[in-house]
CSV table of C-alpha atoms and ligand atoms in Angstrom, one decimal:
chain,number,residue,atom,x,y,z
C,101,MET,CA,-51.7,9.2,52.3
C,102,ASN,CA,-49.1,11.8,51.5
C,103,LYS,CA,-49.3,14.7,53.9
C,104,ILE,CA,-48.5,18.3,53.3
C,105,ALA,CA,-48.7,21.4,55.6
C,106,ILE,CA,-48.7,25.1,55.1
C,107,LEU,CA,-47.6,27.9,57.5
C,108,CYS,CA,-47.2,31.7,57.4
C,109,SER,CA,-44.2,33.3,59.1
C,110,GLY,CA,-43.0,36.8,59.8
C,111,GLY,CA,-45.0,39.8,58.7
C,112,ASP,CA,-48.4,38.8,57.3
C,113,VAL,CA,-49.5,40.1,53.8
C,114,SER,CA,-52.7,40.3,51.9
C,115,GLY,CA,-52.7,37.3,49.6
C,116,MET,CA,-52.0,34.7,52.2
C,117,ASN,CA,-55.7,33.7,52.5
C,118,PRO,CA,-56.1,33.1,48.7
C,119,ALA,CA,-52.9,31.0,48.9
C,120,ILE,CA,-54.3,29.0,51.8
C,121,LYS,CA,-57.5,28.4,49.9
C,122,ARG,CA,-55.6,27.2,46.9
C,123,PHE,CA,-53.4,25.0,49.1
C,124,VAL,CA,-56.3,23.1,50.5
C,125,GLU,CA,-58.1,22.7,47.2
C,126,TYR,CA,-55.1,21.8,45.1
C,127,SER,CA,-53.8,19.4,47.7
C,128,PHE,CA,-57.0,17.4,47.7
C,129,ASN,CA,-57.0,17.6,43.9
C,130,GLN,CA,-53.5,16.0,43.9
C,131,GLY,CA,-54.4,13.3,46.4
C,132,LEU,CA,-52.5,14.9,49.3
C,133,GLU,CA,-53.8,15.4,52.8
C,134,PRO,CA,-53.5,19.1,53.7
C,135,TYR,CA,-52.6,20.4,57.2
C,136,PHE,CA,-52.5,23.9,58.7
C,137,VAL,CA,-49.7,25.0,61.1
C,138,TYR,CA,-51.2,27.8,63.2
C,139,GLY,CA,-49.0,30.7,64.2
C,140,GLY,CA,-45.9,30.1,62.1
C,141,TYR,CA,-42.8,28.4,63.5
C,142,GLU,CA,-44.3,28.9,67.0
C,143,GLY,CA,-47.1,26.6,66.0
C,144,LEU,CA,-44.7,24.0,64.7
C,145,ILE,CA,-42.9,23.9,68.0
C,146,ASP,CA,-46.1,23.9,70.1
C,147,ASN,CA,-47.7,21.3,67.8
C,148,ILE,CA,-50.7,23.4,66.7
C,149,ILE,CA,-51.0,21.4,63.5
C,150,LYS,CA,-54.5,20.5,62.3
C,151,LYS,CA,-55.9,18.6,59.4
C,152,ALA,CA,-57.6,21.1,56.9
C,153,VAL,CA,-61.0,20.6,55.3
C,154,TYR,CA,-62.7,22.4,52.5
C,155,SER,CA,-65.0,24.4,54.9
C,156,ASP,CA,-61.9,25.9,56.5
C,157,VAL,CA,-61.3,27.9,53.4
C,158,THR,CA,-64.7,29.1,52.4
C,159,GLY,CA,-65.3,32.8,52.5
C,160,ILE,CA,-61.6,33.8,52.9
C,161,ILE,CA,-60.4,34.5,49.3
C,162,HIS,CA,-61.3,38.2,49.6
C,163,ARG,CA,-59.8,38.8,53.1
C,164,GLY,CA,-56.4,40.3,54.0
C,165,GLY,CA,-54.3,38.8,56.7
C,166,THR,CA,-54.1,35.1,57.3
C,167,LYS,CA,-56.6,32.7,58.7
C,168,ILE,CA,-53.9,30.4,60.1
C,169,TYR,CA,-52.0,33.3,61.8
C,170,SER,CA,-48.4,34.3,61.5
C,171,ALA,CA,-45.7,34.9,64.0
C,172,ARG,CA,-42.1,35.6,64.6
C,173,SER,CA,-40.4,32.9,66.6
C,174,THR,CA,-37.2,33.4,68.6
C,175,ARG,CA,-37.3,29.8,69.7
C,176,PHE,CA,-37.1,28.5,66.1
C,177,THR,CA,-33.6,30.1,65.8
C,178,GLU,CA,-32.5,27.5,68.4
C,179,LYS,CA,-31.6,24.0,67.3
C,180,LYS,CA,-33.4,22.3,70.3
C,181,TYR,CA,-36.7,23.9,69.3
C,182,ARG,CA,-36.3,23.0,65.7
C,183,GLN,CA,-35.8,19.4,66.9
C,184,ILE,CA,-39.2,19.6,68.7
C,185,ALA,CA,-40.8,21.0,65.5
C,186,ALA,CA,-39.4,18.1,63.5
C,187,ASP,CA,-40.5,15.6,66.0
C,188,ASN,CA,-44.1,17.0,65.8
C,189,LEU,CA,-44.1,16.8,62.0
C,190,ASN,CA,-42.6,13.3,62.0
C,191,ALA,CA,-45.2,12.1,64.5
C,192,LEU,CA,-47.9,13.2,62.2
C,193,GLY,CA,-46.2,11.8,59.1
C,194,ILE,CA,-46.0,15.2,57.4
C,195,ASP,CA,-43.0,15.4,55.1
C,196,LYS,CA,-43.8,18.4,52.9
C,197,LEU,CA,-44.1,22.1,53.9
C,198,ILE,CA,-45.2,25.2,52.1
C,199,ILE,CA,-43.9,28.3,53.8
C,200,LEU,CA,-45.2,31.8,53.2
C,201,GLY,CA,-42.8,34.4,54.5
C,202,GLY,CA,-40.0,36.9,54.0
C,203,ASP,CA,-36.3,36.2,53.6
C,204,GLY,CA,-35.8,35.5,57.3
C,205,SER,CA,-38.5,32.8,57.3
C,206,LEU,CA,-37.1,31.3,54.1
C,207,ARG,CA,-33.6,31.2,55.6
C,208,GLY,CA,-35.0,29.6,58.8
C,209,ILE,CA,-36.8,26.8,56.9
C,210,ASP,CA,-33.7,26.0,54.9
C,211,ILE,CA,-31.7,25.5,58.1
C,212,PHE,CA,-34.6,23.2,59.3
C,213,PHE,CA,-34.4,21.3,56.0
C,214,GLN,CA,-30.6,20.8,56.3
C,215,GLU,CA,-31.0,19.4,59.8
C,216,HIS,CA,-34.2,17.3,59.4
C,217,ASN,CA,-34.6,16.6,55.7
C,218,ILE,CA,-38.3,17.7,55.7
C,219,ALA,CA,-38.9,19.0,52.2
C,220,PHE,CA,-40.2,22.6,51.7
C,221,CYS,CA,-41.1,25.0,49.0
C,222,GLY,CA,-41.1,28.7,50.0
C,223,ILE,CA,-43.4,31.4,48.6
C,224,PRO,CA,-41.8,34.8,49.0
C,225,SER,CA,-44.3,36.9,50.9
C,226,THR,CA,-43.6,40.5,52.0
C,227,ILE,CA,-45.0,43.9,51.0
C,228,ASP,CA,-41.4,45.3,51.0
C,229,ASN,CA,-40.6,43.4,47.8
C,230,ASP,CA,-37.1,43.1,49.0
C,231,ILE,CA,-36.2,39.5,48.4
C,232,ASN,CA,-33.4,38.9,46.0
C,233,GLY,CA,-34.1,36.5,43.2
C,234,THR,CA,-37.8,37.3,42.6
C,235,GLN,CA,-39.3,40.4,41.0
C,236,TYR,CA,-42.6,39.8,42.8
C,237,CYS,CA,-43.4,38.9,46.4
C,238,LEU,CA,-46.9,38.1,47.6
C,239,GLY,CA,-48.6,41.1,49.2
C,240,VAL,CA,-47.0,43.8,47.1
C,241,ASP,CA,-49.8,44.6,44.6
C,242,THR,CA,-52.3,45.0,47.4
C,243,ALA,CA,-50.0,47.2,49.4
C,244,LEU,CA,-49.4,49.4,46.3
C,245,ASN,CA,-53.1,49.7,45.8
C,246,VAL,CA,-53.7,50.7,49.5
C,247,ILE,CA,-51.0,53.3,49.1
C,248,LYS,CA,-52.5,54.5,45.9
C,249,MET,CA,-55.9,54.9,47.5
C,250,ALA,CA,-54.4,56.8,50.4
C,251,THR,CA,-52.3,59.1,48.2
C,252,ASP,CA,-55.3,59.8,45.9
C,253,ASN,CA,-57.3,60.8,48.9
C,254,ILE,CA,-54.6,63.0,50.3
C,255,ARG,CA,-54.2,64.7,46.9
C,256,ASP,CA,-57.9,65.6,47.0
C,257,THR,CA,-57.4,67.5,50.2
C,258,ALA,CA,-54.0,68.8,49.2
C,259,SER,CA,-55.3,70.4,46.0
C,260,SER,CA,-57.9,72.4,48.0
C,261,PHE,CA,-55.3,73.8,50.4
C,262,LYS,CA,-51.9,75.3,50.0
C,263,ARG,CA,-49.9,72.6,51.7
C,264,ALA,CA,-47.1,70.0,51.3
C,265,PHE,CA,-48.1,66.4,52.2
C,266,VAL,CA,-45.2,64.2,53.1
C,267,ILE,CA,-46.3,60.5,53.0
C,268,GLU,CA,-44.1,57.8,54.6
C,269,VAL,CA,-44.4,54.3,53.1
C,270,MET,CA,-43.1,51.0,54.3
C,271,GLY,CA,-40.4,48.9,52.7
C,272,ARG,CA,-37.7,48.7,55.3
C,273,ASP,CA,-34.4,49.4,53.5
C,274,CYS,CA,-36.0,48.9,50.1
C,275,GLY,CA,-37.5,51.8,48.2
C,276,TYR,CA,-39.6,49.7,45.8
C,277,LEU,CA,-43.0,50.6,47.4
C,278,ALA,CA,-42.2,54.3,47.6
C,279,LEU,CA,-40.9,54.5,44.1
C,280,VAL,CA,-43.7,52.6,42.4
C,281,SER,CA,-46.3,54.6,44.5
C,282,ALA,CA,-44.7,57.9,43.6
C,283,LEU,CA,-44.6,57.1,39.9
C,284,THR,CA,-48.2,55.9,39.8
C,285,SER,CA,-49.7,58.6,41.9
C,286,GLY,CA,-48.0,61.5,40.3
C,287,ALA,CA,-46.1,62.6,43.4
C,288,GLU,CA,-43.8,65.6,43.0
C,289,MET,CA,-41.1,64.1,45.2
C,290,CYS,CA,-39.9,60.6,45.9
C,291,LEU,CA,-37.0,59.9,48.2
C,292,ILE,CA,-35.7,56.3,48.5
C,293,PRO,CA,-32.4,54.9,49.8
C,294,GLU,CA,-31.4,53.7,46.3
C,295,ILE,CA,-31.4,57.2,44.6
C,296,ALA,CA,-29.1,60.0,45.6
C,297,TYR,CA,-30.9,63.4,45.8
C,298,ASP,CA,-29.9,67.0,46.2
C,299,LEU,CA,-32.3,69.1,48.3
C,300,ASP,CA,-30.7,72.4,47.0
C,301,SER,CA,-31.5,71.6,43.4
C,302,LEU,CA,-35.0,70.4,44.3
C,303,LYS,CA,-35.5,73.6,46.2
C,304,LYS,CA,-34.7,75.7,43.1
C,305,ARG,CA,-37.0,73.7,41.0
C,306,TYR,CA,-39.9,73.7,43.5
C,307,LEU,CA,-39.6,77.5,44.1
C,308,LYS,CA,-39.8,78.0,40.3
C,309,GLU,CA,-42.9,75.8,40.2
C,310,VAL,CA,-44.5,77.7,43.0
C,311,GLU,CA,-43.8,80.9,41.1
C,312,GLN,CA,-45.6,79.4,38.2
C,313,GLY,CA,-48.6,78.6,40.3
C,314,ARG,CA,-48.0,75.3,42.0
C,315,ASN,CA,-50.0,75.3,45.3
C,316,TYR,CA,-49.4,71.9,46.8
C,317,PHE,CA,-46.8,69.1,46.9
C,318,ILE,CA,-47.1,65.4,47.5
C,319,ALA,CA,-43.9,63.8,48.6
C,320,ILE,CA,-43.5,60.1,49.1
C,321,ILE,CA,-40.7,59.0,51.4
C,322,ALA,CA,-39.4,55.5,52.0
C,323,GLU,CA,-39.3,54.6,55.7
C,324,GLY,CA,-35.7,53.3,55.2
C,325,LEU,CA,-34.4,56.9,54.9
C,326,GLY,CA,-35.7,57.8,58.4
C,327,ASN,CA,-36.0,61.5,57.5
C,328,THR,CA,-39.7,62.0,56.9
C,329,LYS,CA,-40.1,64.6,59.6
C,330,GLU,CA,-37.0,66.5,58.4
C,331,ILE,CA,-38.4,66.6,54.9
C,332,SER,CA,-41.7,67.9,56.2
C,333,SER,CA,-39.8,70.7,58.1
C,334,TRP,CA,-37.8,71.4,55.0
C,335,PHE,CA,-41.0,72.2,53.0
C,336,GLU,CA,-41.9,74.7,55.8
C,337,THR,CA,-38.6,76.4,56.1
C,338,GLU,CA,-37.2,76.2,52.6
C,339,ILE,CA,-40.3,76.2,50.3
C,340,GLY,CA,-42.6,78.2,52.6
C,341,PHE,CA,-45.4,75.6,52.6
C,342,GLU,CA,-47.2,74.5,55.6
C,343,SER,CA,-46.6,70.7,55.8
C,344,ARG,CA,-48.3,67.6,57.1
C,345,VAL,CA,-46.8,64.1,57.6
C,346,THR,CA,-48.9,61.0,57.0
C,347,THR,CA,-47.3,57.8,58.1
C,348,LEU,CA,-49.3,55.1,56.4
C,349,GLY,CA,-48.0,52.3,58.7
C,350,HIS,CA,-49.8,49.1,59.1
C,351,ILE,CA,-52.8,50.0,56.9
C,352,GLN,CA,-50.3,49.0,54.1
C,353,ARG,CA,-50.4,45.4,55.3
C,354,GLY,CA,-54.1,45.0,55.2
C,355,GLY,CA,-56.9,45.3,52.6
C,356,ASN,CA,-58.7,42.9,50.4
C,357,PRO,CA,-56.3,41.1,48.1
C,358,THR,CA,-56.4,42.6,44.6
C,359,VAL,CA,-57.2,40.6,41.5
C,360,ARG,CA,-53.5,40.3,40.7
C,361,GLU,CA,-52.7,39.2,44.2
C,362,ARG,CA,-55.3,36.4,44.2
C,363,LEU,CA,-54.0,35.2,40.9
C,364,MET,CA,-50.4,35.3,42.0
C,365,ALA,CA,-51.3,33.5,45.2
C,366,TYR,CA,-53.0,30.8,43.2
C,367,GLN,CA,-50.1,30.4,40.8
C,368,PHE,CA,-47.4,30.5,43.5
C,369,THR,CA,-49.2,27.9,45.5
C,370,THR,CA,-49.9,25.6,42.6
C,371,TYR,CA,-46.3,25.7,41.4
C,372,ALA,CA,-45.0,25.2,45.0
C,373,ILE,CA,-47.1,22.0,45.4
C,374,ASP,CA,-46.1,20.8,42.0
C,375,ALA,CA,-42.5,21.3,42.9
C,376,LEU,CA,-42.7,19.2,46.0
C,377,LEU,CA,-44.6,16.5,44.1
C,378,SER,CA,-41.9,16.5,41.4
C,379,GLY,CA,-39.1,15.9,43.9
C,380,LYS,CA,-37.8,19.5,44.5
C,381,ARG,CA,-37.1,19.5,48.2
C,382,ASN,CA,-35.6,22.8,49.2
C,383,THR,CA,-36.5,25.6,46.8
C,384,VAL,CA,-38.3,28.9,46.7
C,385,ILE,CA,-40.8,29.7,43.9
C,386,CYS,CA,-39.8,33.0,42.3
C,387,TYR,CA,-41.4,35.2,39.6
C,388,ASN,CA,-39.2,36.8,37.0
C,389,ASN,CA,-40.0,38.3,33.6
C,390,ALA,CA,-43.5,36.9,33.6
C,391,ASN,CA,-42.3,33.4,34.4
C,392,PHE,CA,-42.1,31.3,37.5
C,393,ASP,CA,-38.8,29.7,38.4
C,394,PHE,CA,-37.2,28.0,41.4
C,395,LYS,CA,-34.2,29.1,43.4
C,396,TYR,CA,-32.2,27.7,46.3
C,397,ILE,CA,-31.7,29.7,49.4
C,398,ASN,CA,-28.1,30.4,48.7
C,399,GLU,CA,-29.0,32.0,45.4
C,400,ILE,CA,-31.5,34.2,47.2
C,401,ASN,CA,-29.0,35.1,49.9
C,402,GLU,CA,-26.1,35.7,47.6
C,403,LYS,CA,-26.8,39.5,47.4
C,404,THR,CA,-29.4,42.0,48.5
C,405,TYR,CA,-32.4,42.8,46.4
C,406,GLU,CA,-31.9,45.5,43.7
C,407,ILE,CA,-34.7,47.5,42.2
C,408,ASP,CA,-35.1,47.0,38.4
C,409,LYS,CA,-32.9,49.5,36.6
C,410,ASP,CA,-35.6,50.8,34.3
C,411,LEU,CA,-37.8,51.7,37.3
C,412,LEU,CA,-34.9,53.4,39.0
C,413,ALA,CA,-34.3,55.5,35.8
C,414,LEU,CA,-37.9,56.6,36.0
C,415,GLY,CA,-37.5,57.5,39.6
C,416,LYS,CA,-34.3,59.5,38.9
C,417,SER,CA,-36.2,61.5,36.2
C,418,LEU,CA,-38.8,62.4,38.9
C,419,LEU,CA,-36.1,63.9,41.0
C,420,GLN,CA,-34.0,65.5,38.3
C,421,LYS,CA,-36.6,66.9,35.8
P,117,ADP,P1,-39.4,37.7,57.5
P,117,ADP,O1,-39.6,36.3,57.2
P,117,ADP,O2,-40.6,38.5,57.2
P,117,ADP,O3,-38.1,38.2,56.9
P,117,ADP,P2,-38.1,37.6,60.1
P,117,ADP,O4,-36.8,37.9,59.5
P,117,ADP,O5,-38.5,38.2,61.3
P,117,ADP,O6,-39.3,37.9,59.1
P,117,ADP,O7,-38.1,36.0,60.2
P,117,ADP,C1,-39.3,35.3,60.6
P,117,ADP,C2,-38.9,34.2,61.5
P,117,ADP,O8,-38.1,33.3,60.7
P,117,ADP,C3,-38.1,34.5,62.7
P,117,ADP,O9,-38.9,34.9,63.8
P,117,ADP,C4,-37.5,33.1,63.0
P,117,ADP,O10,-38.5,32.3,63.6
P,117,ADP,C5,-37.3,32.5,61.6
P,117,ADP,N1,-35.9,32.8,61.2
P,117,ADP,C6,-35.3,33.9,60.7
P,117,ADP,N2,-34.0,33.7,60.5
P,117,ADP,C7,-33.7,32.5,61.0
P,117,ADP,C8,-32.5,31.7,61.2
P,117,ADP,N3,-31.3,32.1,60.8
P,117,ADP,N4,-32.6,30.4,61.7
P,117,ADP,C9,-33.8,30.0,62.1
P,117,ADP,N5,-35.0,30.6,62.0
P,117,ADP,C10,-34.9,31.9,61.5
């Protein structure tokens, strides 16, 4: 029987469990024998590869994280360990892999493919939404909803007290999470690496707003700027508001997958398995303009991710109004 395995690599995201469930069910449906690799590339090297059964995936669709664990693996960056990983797969007769991971993980599996010709299809998975070539990565919608909930809660307390709340959100060097969160939670300020800002002109505007009765601020800052504490102090010294920093941190990675996330996980996984069955051997399933398409790693790596221009324009208007 044709054998296929799935693994999660790098930072985990909410949405991996629904993908794992769909993987098992759709593999059986297509006459494939599904396997789990536990603990990412570490599990490939250590041969923690087990046959999957339906009961493995009951009761997981609504859970964040990943039932089969994820990991970063320094060993996998070395050729000799990739050889061991290939030997393990060959011994089991597994010649197809589904990889859920960020751009590092996708790059790693492509190198593995070039060396050992074991076919893969990658599913871009990272809350940072920073993979070039796809407008959506698994995990993003749930992370945005977690940030929305936290920001709404902070707004409740902010509006009862004259304060500035400075909220730092994840995204590494990419401001996508911060920008979408600021727009959808009505934040007064949003600072991201992609948009230049001028604190002096913001100060003039904010002081005018305070004069007109504004008694709190919500500021959303992308972690990539590295200046969350400075912005908090700026509110105290320049605007005259007591300020509090909330760093959302890893709560953004957890949470029950949203409806959109579950559906995207199902679609990504279905298309990924179909791709392998139709002879695509080294692609990543991407989502662009409401359609799924496939890209090779060199297309993904050819430049860094850029936030959609229309979204950036909305963000600029937030800073410049
Ligand atoms: P992400 O996939 O979330 O971007 P990382 O960049 O940490 O996370 O990559 C996850 C794992 O992918 C690494 O720990 C390593 O095992 C593997 N990987 C990344 N880059 C390479 C590479 N150039 N060669 C082989 N493996 C790699």
